[in-house]
Coordinates of C-alpha atoms and ligand atoms in Angstrom, one line a residue:
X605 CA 54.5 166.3 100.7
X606 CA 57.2 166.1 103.6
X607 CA 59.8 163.7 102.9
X608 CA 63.0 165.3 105.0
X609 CA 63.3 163.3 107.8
X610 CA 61.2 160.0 106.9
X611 CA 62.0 156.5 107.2
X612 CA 61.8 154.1 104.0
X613 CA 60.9 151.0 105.5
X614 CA 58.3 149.4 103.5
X615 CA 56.5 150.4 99.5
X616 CA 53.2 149.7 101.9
X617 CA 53.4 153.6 103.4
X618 CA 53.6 155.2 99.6
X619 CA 50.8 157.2 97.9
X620 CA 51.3 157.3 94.2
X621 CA 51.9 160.9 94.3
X622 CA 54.7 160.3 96.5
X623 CA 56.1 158.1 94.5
X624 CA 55.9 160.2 90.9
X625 CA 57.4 163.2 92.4
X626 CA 60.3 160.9 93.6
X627 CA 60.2 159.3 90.0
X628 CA 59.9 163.1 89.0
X629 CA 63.2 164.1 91.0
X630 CA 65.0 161.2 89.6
X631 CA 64.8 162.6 86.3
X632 CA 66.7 165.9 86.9
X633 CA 69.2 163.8 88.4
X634 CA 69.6 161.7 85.9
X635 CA 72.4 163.9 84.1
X636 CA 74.3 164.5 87.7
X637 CA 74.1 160.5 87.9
X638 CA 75.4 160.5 84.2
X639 CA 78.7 162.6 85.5
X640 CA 77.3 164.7 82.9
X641 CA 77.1 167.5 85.8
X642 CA 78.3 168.8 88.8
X643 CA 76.6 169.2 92.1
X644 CA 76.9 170.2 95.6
X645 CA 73.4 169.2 96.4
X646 CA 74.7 167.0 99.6
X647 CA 78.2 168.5 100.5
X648 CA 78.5 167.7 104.2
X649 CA 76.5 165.0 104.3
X650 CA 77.1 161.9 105.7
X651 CA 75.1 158.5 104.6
X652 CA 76.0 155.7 107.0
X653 CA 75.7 152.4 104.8
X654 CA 75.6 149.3 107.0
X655 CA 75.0 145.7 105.5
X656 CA 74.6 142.3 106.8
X657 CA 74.2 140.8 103.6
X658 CA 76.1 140.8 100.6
X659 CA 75.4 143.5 98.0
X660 CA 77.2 144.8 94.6
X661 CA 74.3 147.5 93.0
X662 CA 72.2 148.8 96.2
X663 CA 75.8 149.5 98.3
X664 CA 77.5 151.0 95.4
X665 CA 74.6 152.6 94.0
X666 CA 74.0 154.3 97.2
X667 CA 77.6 154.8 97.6
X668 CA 77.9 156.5 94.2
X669 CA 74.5 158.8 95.1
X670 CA 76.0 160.7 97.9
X671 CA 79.6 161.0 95.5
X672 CA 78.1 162.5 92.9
X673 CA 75.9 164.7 95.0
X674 CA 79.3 165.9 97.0
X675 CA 78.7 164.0 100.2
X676 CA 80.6 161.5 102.1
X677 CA 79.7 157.9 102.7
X678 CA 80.7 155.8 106.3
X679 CA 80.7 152.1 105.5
X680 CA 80.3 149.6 108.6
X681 CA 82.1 147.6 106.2
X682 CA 82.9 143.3 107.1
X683 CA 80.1 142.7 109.8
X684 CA 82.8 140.3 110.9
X685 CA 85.2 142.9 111.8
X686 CA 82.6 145.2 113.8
X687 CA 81.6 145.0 117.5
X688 CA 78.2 143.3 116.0
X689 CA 81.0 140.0 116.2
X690 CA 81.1 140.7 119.3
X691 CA 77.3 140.1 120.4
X692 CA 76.2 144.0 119.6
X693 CA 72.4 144.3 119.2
X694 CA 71.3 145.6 115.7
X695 CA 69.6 148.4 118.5
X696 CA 72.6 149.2 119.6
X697 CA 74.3 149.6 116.3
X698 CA 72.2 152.0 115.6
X699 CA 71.7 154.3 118.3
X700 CA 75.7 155.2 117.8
X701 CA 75.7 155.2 114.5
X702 CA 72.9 157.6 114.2
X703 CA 75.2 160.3 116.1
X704 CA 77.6 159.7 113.2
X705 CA 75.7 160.1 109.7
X706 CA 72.5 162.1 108.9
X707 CA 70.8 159.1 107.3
X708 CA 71.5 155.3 107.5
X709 CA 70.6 152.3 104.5
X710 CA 70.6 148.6 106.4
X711 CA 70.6 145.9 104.7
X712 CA 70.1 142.9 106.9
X713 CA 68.4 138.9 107.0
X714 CA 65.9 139.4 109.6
X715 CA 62.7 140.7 108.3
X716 CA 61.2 143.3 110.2
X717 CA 65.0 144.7 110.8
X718 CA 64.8 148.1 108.7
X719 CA 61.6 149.1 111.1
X720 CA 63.2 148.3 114.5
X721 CA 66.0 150.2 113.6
X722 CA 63.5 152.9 112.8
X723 CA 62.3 153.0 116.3
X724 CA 65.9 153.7 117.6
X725 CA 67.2 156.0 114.8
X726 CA 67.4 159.8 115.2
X727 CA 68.0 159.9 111.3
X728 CA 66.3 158.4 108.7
X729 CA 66.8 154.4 107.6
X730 CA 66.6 153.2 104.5
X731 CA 65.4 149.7 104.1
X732 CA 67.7 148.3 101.3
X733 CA 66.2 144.7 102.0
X734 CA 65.0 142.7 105.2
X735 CA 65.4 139.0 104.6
X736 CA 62.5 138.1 102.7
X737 CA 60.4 141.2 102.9
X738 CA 60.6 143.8 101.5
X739 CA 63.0 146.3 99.3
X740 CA 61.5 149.4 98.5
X741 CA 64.3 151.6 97.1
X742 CA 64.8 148.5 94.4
X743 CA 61.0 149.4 94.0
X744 CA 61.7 152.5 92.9
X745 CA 64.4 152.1 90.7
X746 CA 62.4 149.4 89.3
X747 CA 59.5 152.1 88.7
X748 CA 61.7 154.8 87.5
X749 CA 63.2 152.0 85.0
X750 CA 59.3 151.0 83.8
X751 CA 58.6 154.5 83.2
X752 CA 61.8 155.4 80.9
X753 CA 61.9 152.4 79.3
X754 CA 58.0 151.5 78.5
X755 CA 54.7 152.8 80.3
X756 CA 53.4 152.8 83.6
X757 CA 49.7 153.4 82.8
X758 CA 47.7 150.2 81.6
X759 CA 50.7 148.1 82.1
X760 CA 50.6 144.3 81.8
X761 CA 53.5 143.1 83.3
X762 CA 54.9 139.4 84.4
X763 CA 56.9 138.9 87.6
X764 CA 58.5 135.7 87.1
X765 CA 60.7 133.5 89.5
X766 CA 60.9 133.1 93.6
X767 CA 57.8 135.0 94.2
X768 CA 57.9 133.3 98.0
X769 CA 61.0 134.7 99.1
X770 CA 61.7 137.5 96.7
X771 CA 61.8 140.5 98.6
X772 CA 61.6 142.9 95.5
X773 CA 58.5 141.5 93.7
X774 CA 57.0 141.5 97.1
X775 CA 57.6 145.7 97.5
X776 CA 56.9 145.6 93.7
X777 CA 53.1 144.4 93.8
X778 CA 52.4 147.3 96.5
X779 CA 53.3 149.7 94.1
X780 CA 52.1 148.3 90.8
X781 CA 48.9 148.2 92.4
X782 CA 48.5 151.8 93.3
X783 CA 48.6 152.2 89.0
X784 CA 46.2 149.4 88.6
X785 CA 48.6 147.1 86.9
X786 CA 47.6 143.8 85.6
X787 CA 50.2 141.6 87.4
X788 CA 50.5 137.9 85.8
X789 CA 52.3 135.7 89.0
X790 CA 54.6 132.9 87.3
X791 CA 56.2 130.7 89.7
X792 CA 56.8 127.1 90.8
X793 CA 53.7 125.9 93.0
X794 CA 56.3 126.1 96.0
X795 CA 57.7 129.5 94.9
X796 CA 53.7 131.7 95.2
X797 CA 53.4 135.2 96.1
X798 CA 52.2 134.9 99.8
X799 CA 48.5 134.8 99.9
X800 CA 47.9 137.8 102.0
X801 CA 50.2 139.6 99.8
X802 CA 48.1 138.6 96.8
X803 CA 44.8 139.6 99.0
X804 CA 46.4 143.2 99.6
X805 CA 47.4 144.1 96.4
X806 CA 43.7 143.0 94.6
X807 CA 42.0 144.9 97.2
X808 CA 44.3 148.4 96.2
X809 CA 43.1 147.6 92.3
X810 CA 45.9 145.6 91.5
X811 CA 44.3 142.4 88.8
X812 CA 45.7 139.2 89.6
X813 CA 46.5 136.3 87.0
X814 CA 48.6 133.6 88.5
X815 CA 50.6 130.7 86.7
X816 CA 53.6 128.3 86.6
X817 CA 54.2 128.6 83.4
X818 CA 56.4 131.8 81.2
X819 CA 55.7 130.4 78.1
X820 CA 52.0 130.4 78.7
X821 CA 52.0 134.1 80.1
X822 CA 54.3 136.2 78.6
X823 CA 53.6 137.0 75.0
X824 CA 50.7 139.4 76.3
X825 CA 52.5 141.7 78.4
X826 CA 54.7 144.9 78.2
X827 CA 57.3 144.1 80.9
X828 CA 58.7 140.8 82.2
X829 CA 60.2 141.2 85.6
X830 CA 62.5 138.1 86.2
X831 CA 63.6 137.3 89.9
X832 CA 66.5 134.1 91.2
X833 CA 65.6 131.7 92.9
X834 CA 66.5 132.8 97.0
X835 CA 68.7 129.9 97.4
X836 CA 69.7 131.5 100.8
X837 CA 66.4 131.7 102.3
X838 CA 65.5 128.2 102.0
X839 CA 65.0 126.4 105.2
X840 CA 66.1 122.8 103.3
X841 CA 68.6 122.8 100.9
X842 CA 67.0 119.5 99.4
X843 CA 63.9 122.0 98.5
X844 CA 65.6 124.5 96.8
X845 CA 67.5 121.6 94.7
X846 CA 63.7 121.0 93.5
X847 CA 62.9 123.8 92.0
X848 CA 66.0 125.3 90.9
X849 CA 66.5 126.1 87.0
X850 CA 62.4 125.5 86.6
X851 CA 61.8 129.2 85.1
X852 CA 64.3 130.2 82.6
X853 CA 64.1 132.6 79.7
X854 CA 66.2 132.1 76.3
X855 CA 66.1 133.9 72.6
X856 CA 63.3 130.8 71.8
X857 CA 61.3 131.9 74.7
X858 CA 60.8 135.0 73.4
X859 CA 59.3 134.3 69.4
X860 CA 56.0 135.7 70.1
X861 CA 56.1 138.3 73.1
X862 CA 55.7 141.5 71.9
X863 CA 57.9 143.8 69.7
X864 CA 58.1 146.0 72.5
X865 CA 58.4 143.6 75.8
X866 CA 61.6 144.8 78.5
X867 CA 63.0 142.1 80.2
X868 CA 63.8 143.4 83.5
X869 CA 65.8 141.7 86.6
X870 CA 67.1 143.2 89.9
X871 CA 70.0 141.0 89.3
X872 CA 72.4 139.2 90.3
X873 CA 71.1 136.5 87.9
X874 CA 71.9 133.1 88.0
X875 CA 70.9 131.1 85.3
X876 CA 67.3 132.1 85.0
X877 CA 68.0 134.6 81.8
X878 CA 70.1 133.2 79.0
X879 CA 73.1 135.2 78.0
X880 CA 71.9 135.1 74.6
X881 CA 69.1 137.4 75.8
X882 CA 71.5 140.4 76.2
X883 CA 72.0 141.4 72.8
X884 CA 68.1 141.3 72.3
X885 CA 66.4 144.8 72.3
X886 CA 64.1 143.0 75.3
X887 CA 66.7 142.9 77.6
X888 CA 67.0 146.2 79.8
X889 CA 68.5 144.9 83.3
X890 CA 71.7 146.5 82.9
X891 CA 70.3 150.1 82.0
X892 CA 67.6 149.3 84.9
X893 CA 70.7 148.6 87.5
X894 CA 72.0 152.4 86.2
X895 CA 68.7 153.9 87.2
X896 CA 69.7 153.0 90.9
X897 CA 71.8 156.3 91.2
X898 CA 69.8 159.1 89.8
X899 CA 66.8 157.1 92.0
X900 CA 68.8 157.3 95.4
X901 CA 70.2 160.4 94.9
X902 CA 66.2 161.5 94.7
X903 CA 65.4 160.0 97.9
X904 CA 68.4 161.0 99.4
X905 CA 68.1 164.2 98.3
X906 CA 64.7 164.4 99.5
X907 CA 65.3 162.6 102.9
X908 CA 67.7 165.3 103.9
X909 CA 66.0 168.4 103.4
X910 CA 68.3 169.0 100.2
X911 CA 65.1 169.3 97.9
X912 CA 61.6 169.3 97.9
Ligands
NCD1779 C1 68.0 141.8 95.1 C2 68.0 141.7 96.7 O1 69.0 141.9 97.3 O2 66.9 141.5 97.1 N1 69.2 142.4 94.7 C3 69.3 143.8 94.6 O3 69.1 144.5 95.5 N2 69.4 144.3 93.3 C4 67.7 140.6 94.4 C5 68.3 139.3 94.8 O4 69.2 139.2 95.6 O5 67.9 138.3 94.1

């Protein structure tokens, strides 16, 4: 398996091996991630994070990957106060920032961003989101976090929330489907998984159930992947008015789901899980934002020749 060198554009080029020997590597980084132990895995090493779109977990996260594995991160920082205010072409961008790091994560609106700046990158570009498509290190994360916390084999699990616009269930389903999940869809009517997503995923073994209501669907499954709504994506803000706060989880929710059931959420959340859901032994968002690091450190890892 060659990873050094790849792009990570889209959960659509993984095999499942791929991804358990990434899930694999994660795991002996998990005490490095920890601070637990030292490394020198990526001393001279450069990641170039650029983001046009806000960010807490995937920037830092990244940020704190390279850190820990004793490289150096260069951060594009305020778009605002870059040349891209000045009329720059993502293209551009990246043809001179690619002479100044040995691997470069975008995060940016336009879909279909992370692969053109693929096509003009000497060094590897992660995709850490393109508008409403797709998110694939989140994928991971969200993988490695289903495989610590509960099982990946047989799993029945629920993706709940703004299954239209949300770029993480949509990298989610691709992968699920290479471990023959059942995947139960709960969303608004206005909020569905696009169709020729839903087509994709059944025809790689995936077995679709799809639904508008939580209640209805969740006391049957293992994990319970919550999304928010993607307020930003919406063309009208009068239709996002309409189907805000329509899926939300609380402690009363939860009275018949399964001892075992993780709650899981890429976060940020917005009012779609009840505080009161924290303290619950369900809830495992916060642990599953952790897994970020010893995740990207992985691919980073991998990416740049560092490990195998
Ligand atoms: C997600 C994103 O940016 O797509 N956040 C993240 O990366 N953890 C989810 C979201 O913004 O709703």
């Amino acid at each position: 398996m060659k990873f050094k060198d790849q792009h990570i554009i889209s959960m659509r080029d993984f095999s499942r091996e791929m991804i358990d020997h990434i899930l694999s590597a994660a795991e002996v980084m998990e005490p490095i991630a920890r601070g637990e132990q030292r490394s020198d895995l990526l001393a001279g090493k450069i990641l170039a994070v650029l983001f046009f779109e806000p960010s807490t977990r995937t920037r830092m996260s990244f940020e704190t990957a390279m850190y820990r594995l004793g490289g150096d991160v260069l951060n594009l920082g305020s778009v605002d106060a870059s040349s891209i205010s000045k009329g720059e072409t993502l293209a551009d961008t990246i043809r001179i920032v690619d002479g100044y790091a040995d691997a470069i994560v975008l995060r940016h609106p336009k879909e279909g961003a992370a692969q053109l700046a693929s096509e003009f990158s000497r060094v590897p570009i992660l995709n850490a989101g393109d508008g409403a498509g797709h998110h694939p290190t989140q994928t991971l994360l969200d993988l490695y976090t289903i495989k610590r916390e509960s099982h990946l084999e047989d799993l029945k699990i629920a993706l709940a929330g703004d299954l239209k616009y949300g770029r993480t269930v949509h990298s989610l389903c691709y992968a699920l489907s290479l471990y023959g999940a059942q995947i139960t869809l709960i969303s608004p009517k206005e909020l569905c998984m696009p169709e020729e997503i839903v087509n994709d995923i059944v025809e790689r073994g995936a077995e679709i159930i799809e639904t508008d209501s939580v209640e209805d669907a969740i006391n049957d499954v293992d994990v319970l992947y919550m999304t928010r709504i993607q307020k930003e994506r919406f063309p009208d803000p009068a239709e996002y008015h309409k189907v805000a706060n329509r899926l939300k989880i609380t402690t009363e929710s939860l009275k018949d789901v399964k001892p075992g059931l993780k709650i899981m959420h890429p976060l940020p959340r917005v009012n779609e899980i009840d505080p009161k859901v924290d303290a619950t032994l369900h809830a495992c968002y916060f642990r599953q934002a952790f897994y970020g690091v010893p995740i990207r450190m992985a691919l980073l890892g991998l990416l740049m020749g560092a490990i195998q």
